[in-house]
Every structure is written in structure tokens, then in C-alpha cells.
XYZ file of C-alpha atoms in Angstrom:
391
model
C 0.000 0.000 0.000
C 1.263 3.451 -0.779
C 0.560 6.799 0.763
C 2.615 9.828 1.669
C 4.092 10.121 5.131
C 6.461 7.312 6.065
C 8.452 4.418 4.687
C 7.279 0.991 5.803
C 5.965 -2.311 4.525
C 2.974 -2.323 2.216
C -0.065 -4.503 2.974
C -0.939 -4.354 -0.688
C 2.310 -5.820 -1.912
C 3.895 -7.298 1.205
C 7.028 -5.292 0.438
C 8.770 -2.168 1.634
C 7.015 0.896 0.288
C 5.944 4.399 1.200
C 2.969 4.308 3.538
C 0.983 6.667 5.718
C 0.393 7.163 9.304
C -19.929 -33.752 9.124
C -16.716 -35.710 10.485
C -14.835 -38.349 8.509
C -13.367 -41.366 10.244
C -10.256 -41.692 8.145
C -7.859 -39.656 6.042
C -9.316 -37.950 3.021
C -7.917 -39.169 -0.285
C -7.377 -37.088 -3.387
C -9.444 -39.334 -5.632
C -12.738 -37.837 -6.714
C -15.860 -39.365 -8.075
C -17.308 -37.795 -11.167
C -20.194 -35.473 -10.585
C -23.433 -36.011 -12.553
C -22.283 -33.315 -14.986
C -19.046 -35.145 -15.655
C -16.992 -32.569 -13.749
C -14.735 -33.715 -10.892
C -15.954 -32.962 -7.415
C -14.224 -30.290 -5.370
C -12.003 -31.971 -2.782
C -11.966 -30.550 0.731
C -8.176 -30.083 0.707
C -8.531 -27.453 -2.014
C -10.710 -25.328 0.249
C -8.403 -26.010 3.195
C -5.448 -24.726 1.173
C -7.332 -21.629 0.112
C -8.776 -20.969 3.579
C -5.403 -21.350 5.293
C -3.810 -18.944 2.822
C -6.598 -16.393 3.424
C -6.087 -16.548 7.200
C -2.354 -15.991 6.723
C -2.949 -13.053 4.372
C -5.246 -11.420 6.954
C -2.649 -11.894 9.708
C 0.067 -10.480 7.466
C -1.891 -7.357 6.521
C -2.907 -6.798 10.136
C 0.735 -6.966 11.183
C 1.695 -4.366 8.560
C -1.126 -1.956 9.350
C -0.498 -2.238 13.083
C 3.149 -1.361 12.481
C 2.118 1.706 10.483
C -0.515 3.097 12.836
C 0.361 1.712 16.272
C 4.140 1.752 15.953
C 4.644 -1.935 16.612
C 3.286 -5.457 16.451
C 4.079 -8.670 18.360
C 7.573 -9.922 17.542
C 6.304 -13.441 16.940
C 3.848 -12.197 14.302
C 6.583 -10.231 12.541
C 8.790 -13.309 12.306
C 5.915 -15.587 11.300
C 4.755 -13.112 8.679
C 8.213 -12.851 7.137
C 8.730 -16.616 7.227
C 5.457 -17.307 5.409
C 5.711 -14.376 2.997
C 7.065 -16.499 0.102
C 4.153 -18.946 0.257
C 0.834 -17.126 0.902
C -0.017 -15.784 -2.533
C 1.512 -18.719 -4.434
C -0.791 -21.037 -2.456
C -3.841 -18.945 -3.383
C -2.849 -18.865 -7.052
C -2.096 -22.595 -7.098
C -5.573 -23.256 -5.650
C -7.140 -21.023 -8.308
C -5.258 -22.783 -11.089
C -6.679 -26.125 -9.946
C -10.074 -24.949 -11.243
C -8.929 -23.712 -14.659
C -9.861 -26.885 -16.569
C -13.368 -26.855 -15.094
C -13.846 -23.209 -16.077
C -12.658 -23.889 -19.626
C -15.492 -26.371 -20.141
C -17.792 -23.392 -20.643
C -18.176 -21.820 -24.085
C -15.608 -19.023 -24.575
C -18.247 -16.291 -24.460
C -19.673 -17.471 -21.161
C -16.176 -18.071 -19.833
C -15.061 -14.490 -20.524
C -18.340 -13.002 -19.325
C -18.006 -14.892 -16.048
C -14.445 -13.675 -15.504
C -15.419 -10.091 -16.329
C -18.254 -10.251 -13.800
C -16.420 -12.196 -11.117
C -12.893 -10.759 -11.340
C -12.680 -7.403 -13.122
C -15.814 -6.003 -11.500
C -14.740 -6.630 -7.864
C -11.183 -5.550 -8.770
C -12.501 -2.179 -9.925
C -15.093 -1.806 -7.164
C -12.861 -2.676 -4.200
C -9.963 -0.637 -5.544
C -12.394 2.295 -5.538
C -13.466 1.401 -1.988
C -9.851 1.858 -0.856
C -9.533 5.342 -2.385
C -11.250 7.283 0.439
C -9.192 5.279 2.947
C -5.775 5.668 1.320
C -6.258 8.996 -0.410
C -8.055 10.247 -3.506
C -4.736 11.234 -5.069
C -4.317 7.653 -6.308
C -7.391 7.954 -8.551
C -5.428 9.391 -11.483
C -2.592 6.820 -11.267
C -3.315 4.044 -13.821
C -0.631 1.727 -12.440
C -2.030 2.097 -8.917
C -5.338 0.660 -10.132
C -3.533 -2.220 -11.807
C -0.958 -3.083 -9.196
C -0.951 -0.571 -6.351
C -3.462 -2.236 -4.059
C -4.222 -5.712 -2.741
C -6.784 -6.138 -5.518
C -3.900 -6.817 -7.951
C -4.621 -10.483 -7.239
C -7.947 -10.313 -9.120
C -6.420 -8.494 -12.091
C -3.674 -11.116 -12.261
C -6.213 -13.950 -12.084
C -8.159 -12.420 -14.952
C -4.999 -12.276 -17.056
C -4.158 -15.888 -16.238
C -7.653 -17.103 -17.127
C -7.525 -15.264 -20.454
C -4.092 -16.768 -21.159
C -5.514 -20.154 -20.191
C -8.329 -19.675 -22.715
C -5.978 -18.610 -25.504
C -3.554 -21.472 -24.787
C -6.193 -24.080 -24.000
C -4.711 -26.488 -26.573
C -1.306 -26.253 -24.886
C -0.554 -28.170 -21.699
C -0.505 -25.669 -18.813
C 2.881 -27.005 -17.693
C 4.407 -25.344 -20.757
C 2.786 -22.035 -19.820
C 4.162 -22.375 -16.287
C 7.620 -23.021 -17.692
C 7.276 -20.002 -19.978
C 6.598 -17.780 -16.964
C 9.827 -19.002 -15.324
C 11.758 -18.279 -18.495
C 10.185 -14.819 -18.864
C 10.915 -13.901 -15.233
C 14.501 -15.103 -15.527
C 15.025 -13.266 -18.803
C 14.060 -9.825 -17.469
C 17.528 -9.004 -16.036
C 19.157 -10.390 -19.180
C 17.145 -7.817 -21.137
C 18.337 -5.029 -18.875
C 15.084 -4.907 -16.842
C 15.633 -5.262 -13.110
C 13.075 -7.315 -11.199
C 10.489 -5.152 -9.442
C 7.887 -6.710 -7.139
C 7.627 -3.567 -5.002
C 6.888 -0.779 -7.453
C 3.826 -0.144 -9.601
C 5.068 -2.230 -12.512
C 3.060 -5.453 -12.735
C 6.158 -7.674 -12.738
C 4.538 -9.933 -10.173
C 2.021 -10.996 -12.842
C 4.897 -12.804 -14.575
C 6.412 -14.127 -11.362
C 3.194 -15.633 -9.953
C 1.940 -17.136 -13.222
C 3.987 -20.284 -12.629
C 1.899 -21.176 -9.564
C -1.468 -20.720 -11.266
C -0.543 -22.793 -14.310
C 1.294 -25.376 -12.206
C -1.962 -25.863 -10.296
C -3.778 -26.369 -13.594
C -1.109 -28.793 -14.813
C -1.049 -30.876 -11.623
C -4.833 -31.007 -11.130
C -5.351 -34.359 -12.947
C -2.486 -35.952 -10.993
C -3.692 -34.645 -7.627
C -7.232 -35.827 -8.400
C -6.011 -39.400 -8.855
C -3.752 -39.798 -5.822
C -2.222 -37.869 -2.924
C 1.243 -36.406 -3.272
C 3.641 -39.257 -2.337
C 5.391 -39.012 1.014
C 8.677 -39.269 -0.877
C 7.847 -35.849 -2.339
C 5.925 -34.344 0.574
C 8.572 -34.754 3.274
C 11.551 -33.341 1.331
C 9.334 -30.534 0.016
C 8.363 -29.504 3.542
C 11.993 -29.633 4.649
C 13.008 -27.335 1.795
C 10.066 -25.038 2.627
C 11.145 -24.801 6.270
C 14.687 -23.864 5.268
C 13.387 -21.258 2.814
C 11.047 -19.816 5.470
C 13.891 -19.501 7.989
C 15.988 -17.763 5.347
C 13.160 -15.303 4.622
C 12.630 -14.548 8.325
C 16.327 -14.067 8.952
C 16.754 -11.503 6.183
C 13.356 -9.850 6.695
C 12.573 -10.243 2.991
C 11.403 -12.813 0.479
C 14.354 -14.472 -1.266
C 14.404 -13.481 -4.935
C 16.654 -15.863 -6.857
C 15.591 -16.372 -10.489
C 14.278 -19.873 -11.189
C 15.240 -21.166 -7.727
C 12.634 -19.040 -5.939
C 9.750 -20.183 -8.117
C 10.811 -23.837 -8.026
C 11.349 -23.917 -4.260
C 8.059 -22.169 -3.468
C 6.129 -24.401 -5.868
C 7.685 -27.461 -4.262
C 6.670 -26.122 -0.840
C 3.055 -25.633 -1.922
C 2.939 -29.178 -3.310
C 4.297 -30.467 0.005
C 1.565 -28.660 1.926
C -1.016 -30.126 -0.451
C 0.342 -33.600 0.340
C -0.343 -32.990 4.045
C -3.800 -31.472 3.522
C -4.869 -34.374 1.309
C -4.274 -36.758 4.207
C -5.956 -34.745 6.939
C -9.244 -36.165 8.262
C -12.240 -33.858 7.943
C -12.260 -32.696 11.542
C -14.971 -30.359 12.808
C -12.251 -27.935 13.878
C -11.156 -27.541 10.251
C -14.626 -27.014 8.778
C -14.590 -23.223 9.366
C -11.301 -22.984 7.465
C -12.806 -25.003 4.605
C -15.857 -22.745 4.651
C -13.724 -19.616 4.428
C -11.732 -21.181 1.607
C -14.877 -22.061 -0.300
C -15.979 -18.415 -0.024
C -12.461 -16.976 -0.281
C -13.314 -14.035 -2.545
C -15.346 -12.420 0.258
C -12.783 -12.423 3.100
C -10.031 -11.539 0.666
C -11.831 -8.373 -0.441
C -13.376 -7.392 2.900
C -10.465 -7.841 5.291
C -8.119 -4.989 4.352
C -10.660 -2.124 4.552
C -11.657 -3.438 8.003
C -8.037 -3.649 9.151
C -7.260 -0.163 7.838
C -10.253 1.345 9.634
C -9.338 -0.431 12.874
C -5.737 0.701 12.663
C -6.555 4.313 11.817
C -9.461 4.966 14.162
C -8.811 2.927 17.310
C -6.522 4.079 20.126
C -5.650 0.710 21.670
C -1.961 0.235 22.490
C 0.027 -2.093 20.272
C 0.599 -5.551 21.673
C -0.458 -9.206 21.461
C -3.866 -8.498 23.022
C -4.693 -5.754 20.538
C -3.462 -7.886 17.659
C -5.679 -10.798 18.759
C -8.680 -8.480 19.180
C -8.226 -6.883 15.747
C -7.771 -10.293 14.153
C -10.950 -11.637 15.782
C -12.941 -8.557 14.749
C -11.679 -8.795 11.171
C -12.533 -12.490 10.910
C -15.955 -11.786 12.429
C -16.701 -9.094 9.861
C -15.544 -11.410 7.065
C -17.835 -14.187 8.322
C -20.742 -11.748 8.477
C -19.951 -10.598 4.942
C -20.068 -14.200 3.694
C -23.427 -14.749 5.387
C -24.767 -11.575 3.776
C -23.506 -12.530 0.335
C -26.931 -13.659 -0.965
C -28.045 -10.036 -0.568
C -24.713 -8.270 -1.242
C -23.541 -10.443 -4.113
C -23.089 -7.374 -6.324
C -20.017 -6.515 -4.222
C -18.230 -9.649 -5.430
C -19.630 -10.192 -8.933
C -21.472 -7.928 -11.333
C -25.065 -9.160 -11.158
C -26.460 -10.892 -14.201
C -30.149 -10.291 -14.844
C -31.177 -13.681 -13.526
C -28.957 -13.329 -10.479
C -30.319 -9.865 -9.760
C -33.900 -11.100 -10.106
C -33.224 -14.064 -7.807
C -31.626 -11.793 -5.201
C -34.573 -9.426 -5.385
C -37.008 -12.306 -4.919
C -35.019 -13.582 -1.914
C -35.054 -10.148 -0.296
C -38.761 -9.777 -1.034
C -39.606 -13.112 0.561
C -37.524 -12.274 3.632
C -38.972 -8.793 4.120
C -42.622 -9.366 3.149
C -43.739 -10.934 6.491
C -42.409 -7.959 8.457
C -44.085 -5.499 6.086
C -47.367 -7.337 6.386
C -47.225 -7.236 10.178
C -46.434 -3.530 10.128
C -49.345 -2.833 7.776
C -51.682 -4.925 9.902
C -50.711 -2.929 12.970
C -51.512 0.390 11.286
C -55.071 1.789 11.460
C -56.857 1.568 8.164
C -57.996 4.744 6.429
C -61.336 5.825 7.917
C -60.887 3.584 10.945
C -63.715 3.625 13.426
C -63.277 5.765 16.539
C -62.130 4.118 19.727
C -64.932 2.103 21.230
C -66.606 1.365 17.914
C -66.088 -1.821 15.957
C -63.732 -1.409 13.046
C -64.466 -3.198 9.787
C -62.503 -6.385 9.286
C -59.336 -5.965 7.166
C -58.973 -8.345 4.312
C -55.487 -9.723 3.695
C -54.383 -10.198 0.170
């Protein structure tokens, strides 16, 4: 996030920038039965991956905002945030790429219309929501709209889906490899890597994770990641996380960074595929299934808490802010049937269905209120009033 008074870490980019003051009895397997439509079912580990990444993103942004406005944040959260910085967004993009093949089953027109409604619309709307919070001066900065706020994720997803449509006859593994080559080639062309500034370089960097998810989806649907891959991958991830925490920055080594982080995400998937469906994990799955809502809602809430509350910085305040933010996100998900236009541009049928749902919910209360009101020409007190006929 960028503003005008001090130099700190940006919640929007996770980098240094200018900023202002039902229970299963056994392990779940990755195999999936075909749905009646012929599409594979959505495995619970996919939502667990997405939900876990969302919770980590919220904690990370809260840590950054608390540093900006309260002057400090718990040391443990700083270290944890830095250690997990290389993996949060790659995990989200990997989870999104897992659904590319299913989306491409739609006709191209419907595919593009759905992405325009579900990605570009909330990208534009929620970027605008942040303007009064961060400053109206950003309104005339084209690159700020594209890559200056946390909504860059939606713009990047839209680009990846369009690329996926155009290259649908090419195996997504080749597209993932092309993103590695393109990212590595930038310095060779005299263009320094820039994940901090307004240039959308991160669109190239993160593409490997989206298309790797699309490439690995058929394999992960057939069987869990073997332990022979999972265990070494987690060991490499732990070493990479310690390195990131030690240097207070994400390691940026061409090719190696993308490969190591991708391997780490695959290792985490191997663990999640084997987790039983415990009741304690259902809320995380639920958040992951509705991930677009908490992703868009959380940062405005955190910014408002950080700017307008006077609680002293510390673990207690951090825990309180985190609980409040999660609570607001949960409420936003529950309200989504009525506020769906905040997350996808309403199609005519969707708008009509939402209007009918609101009408059915409100009509009983309106009827009671009308019944309680005296009818026009009501009889004086003490005289019998004519019976009111309900429609």
C-alpha cells in the first residue's frame, strides 16, 4: 500500500514501500468421483489450502497496518509473517489454477463473461473502496489501479484465465515453464526485477503457480502427493522460510525461488490431502470455499481499525483486531446472498433471484407492520372497526 508520510511495509504488496500514518473417520484421499455433470468434485483439501492462505494473508496485513498506525506489532507475528511471505499468494494462485480446466469447459463467451463479472468487477469496485481510505490522489494513477493495491490479485487472475483460454490447446505445464523463463530473462534484457513498485512484474512471477496448479490437477485428483515428495518438500520449505525470516525479505533468486516455493506448496497439499475432515477444520474449509469475500473485505476493516482505534500495540490488541476482522468477514459471507453485487457484477437472472429472496424475507415484516396500522377511515375508539382483508 502506498501513501505519503512514512516508509514501511505495504499490505498491498507485502514489500517495503511508502505508507501513511460432518466428520470423517479416516484420512481424506485425493481421488474424486465424477459429478453427474461429468466434472470432478471439489475436494476438501482445495478449500483447506485456500482458507489457510486467506487466514495468513489477513494476519500479514494486520501486522503491517499495526506497524504503520500503532508503531509496533508482536515480535512473533513479525517473524511468522516474514517466514510465510514467500508462500501465501503462491498457495492462493495454485488453488485457483486447480479450477482452470473446469472453467474452460464453458463456451468461450460465457467463460469471458463470467471472468469479467467475477474478477474485473470486484477488482474495480474494491480498488475504488480503498480510495477514500488511502487517499483520492491515487485515482489518477493508472498503475495504482492495476498493481498498487491488494486487488492486484484479481487483475492477475483475470490475465491468467484469459491466457488459459488462448492457450487451451497447450498443456498448462508449458505455460508455467514459460513464466519461469520470462521472469529469468528480465535481467538479461536489462530490466531489473520489481515486485515492489507499480510495474506489474509480479504478474509474470506468480503465473507459474497458477498454471502449475492447472497442470497438476489431474495428478492430484487421482492420488495424494507421495510421502517421498511431501517430506523433502516440507523440509526445503522450512529452510526457505527460515531464510526469509532471517533476512526480513522474500528471497528473490531467479528460477530457484519459483521452483522452491512451488515445491513447498505441493508439500503442503500432500499434508492437507491426508488430513481427516475434523470439525475444527470445517470453518477454514468454509472460508476457503468463499475466499473471494474475506479476501476483499479484510483490508478495509483492518485499515479502519488501525486508523481509528486508540488501543496500544501488543499481542492483546493484535488478537482483538484479528478476531474482529474475521468476524466481519464471516458476516460478509453470510450476507452474500443479498450483497452479491459486491463480489460479482449481477447478471439479470442473479439480480432477479436476489430481489425475490429479499422480497420473501422482508414481506412478512411489512405485512405485520401494515396490519398494525389503522386503516384509512378507521372507526373511533370504542366502535367496531371493519374487518381488514389480507391479500
